[in-house]
Amino acid sequence: MSELNREEKIEIFLDMVGKSDNIVFFGGAGVSTESGIPDFRSVDGLYNQQYDYPPETILSHTFYRRNTEEFYRFYRNKMLCLTAQPNMAHQKLAELEAAGKVRAVVTQNIDGLHQLAGSQKVLELHGSVHRNYCESCHQLYDAEYMLQSTGVPHCEKCGGDIKPDVVLYEEGLDNKTIQEAVYYIANADVLIIGGTSLAVYPAAGLIDYYQGDKLVLVNKSATPRDAIANLVLQESIGELFDKIQVRNA
């Protein structure tokens, strides 16, 4: 659809959304950056800031085990953005789900903004900062507890170390979450992929399970999968979703 102009592409997108009651959304960091949460790979992202170690080293399982206190210093400072609020993309997805149009949100983000906006079926591929657990007795702790803690956070019940329920580098994704994501993507009528460079695997490979003919890529820059998409929109995802008029069934 490269011959279409921007306005025509947006109209096609809005028509797809309007006519479907089986939409699945697959989102990455670009959905959250519009709420003020930094991503890893953008010009202003964490990879372009200066630290003693690169972020993907700090956010690895090995670093967490060997340099736990340093891990938490970075984690509190850069990963716990608890004042961030949902943007229009989060809000419209929640409205579309309530209207019976969006079946599931599959996200690579760990910030919980989809749930804060009201989405119910959210599959968090990389976990959530809002779930933290004692590695000894499995007592749960929220993100605010982690933010207020110092050094290595310890369990109030047994004194064990508390670990965020987020998937670190070198760790595998949760099989149940993956299976659910595959199910929803494989059975979707419209698959909207937004705010992701599609560079992080295995998450990016999930789109290969889509079997339909309404694959929409929404990202400010080109992705390796643009050529296979039925519609490519290089747009701000919040501004694009703001154009959606949600009509309850």
mmCIF file of N, CA and C in Angstrom, residues 6 10 34 218-220 233-240 243:
data_model
loop_
_atom_site.group_PDB
_atom_site.id
_atom_site.type_symbol
_atom_site.label_atom_id
_atom_site.label_comp_id
_atom_site.label_asym_id
_atom_site.label_seq_id
_atom_site.Cartn_x
_atom_site.Cartn_y
_atom_site.Cartn_z
ATOM 1 N N ARG A 6 -0.770 9.366 3.394
ATOM 2 C CA ARG A 6 -0.940 9.186 4.836
ATOM 3 C C ARG A 6 -2.406 9.160 5.243
ATOM 4 N N ILE A 10 -4.537 6.067 7.062
ATOM 5 C CA ILE A 10 -5.230 6.228 8.346
ATOM 6 C C ILE A 10 -6.698 5.828 8.209
ATOM 7 N N GLU A 34 5.451 7.393 25.093
ATOM 8 C CA GLU A 34 4.527 8.529 25.013
ATOM 9 C C GLU A 34 3.895 8.839 26.373
ATOM 10 N N VAL A 218 2.455 -0.117 13.290
ATOM 11 C CA VAL A 218 2.459 1.295 13.654
ATOM 12 C C VAL A 218 3.734 1.565 14.444
ATOM 13 N N ASN A 219 4.652 2.310 13.845
ATOM 14 C CA ASN A 219 5.913 2.624 14.515
ATOM 15 C C ASN A 219 6.488 3.876 13.876
ATOM 16 N N LYS A 220 7.184 4.684 14.655
ATOM 17 C CA LYS A 220 7.711 5.937 14.100
ATOM 18 C C LYS A 220 8.833 5.704 13.101
ATOM 19 N N LEU A 233 2.106 2.238 9.118
ATOM 20 C CA LEU A 233 1.855 3.625 9.491
ATOM 21 C C LEU A 233 3.003 4.117 10.365
ATOM 22 N N GLN A 234 3.780 5.053 9.864
ATOM 23 C CA GLN A 234 4.864 5.637 10.665
ATOM 24 C C GLN A 234 4.291 6.849 11.394
ATOM 25 N N GLU A 235 3.646 6.550 12.515
ATOM 26 C CA GLU A 235 2.878 7.547 13.262
ATOM 27 C C GLU A 235 3.166 7.431 14.757
ATOM 28 N N SER A 236 2.856 8.503 15.472
ATOM 29 C CA SER A 236 2.749 8.425 16.925
ATOM 30 C C SER A 236 1.551 7.552 17.236
ATOM 31 N N ILE A 237 1.765 6.516 18.026
ATOM 32 C CA ILE A 237 0.668 5.582 18.269
ATOM 33 C C ILE A 237 -0.462 6.224 19.080
ATOM 34 N N GLY A 238 -0.100 7.119 20.009
ATOM 35 C CA GLY A 238 -1.130 7.802 20.778
ATOM 36 C C GLY A 238 -1.995 8.708 19.903
ATOM 37 N N GLU A 239 -1.345 9.454 19.017
ATOM 38 C CA GLU A 239 -2.088 10.347 18.130
ATOM 39 C C GLU A 239 -2.959 9.566 17.155
ATOM 40 N N LEU A 240 -2.454 8.438 16.659
ATOM 41 C CA LEU A 240 -3.242 7.613 15.743
ATOM 42 C C LEU A 240 -4.461 7.027 16.449
ATOM 43 N N LYS A 243 -7.666 8.982 17.068
ATOM 44 C CA LYS A 243 -8.612 9.153 15.956
ATOM 45 C C LYS A 243 -9.695 8.074 15.955
#
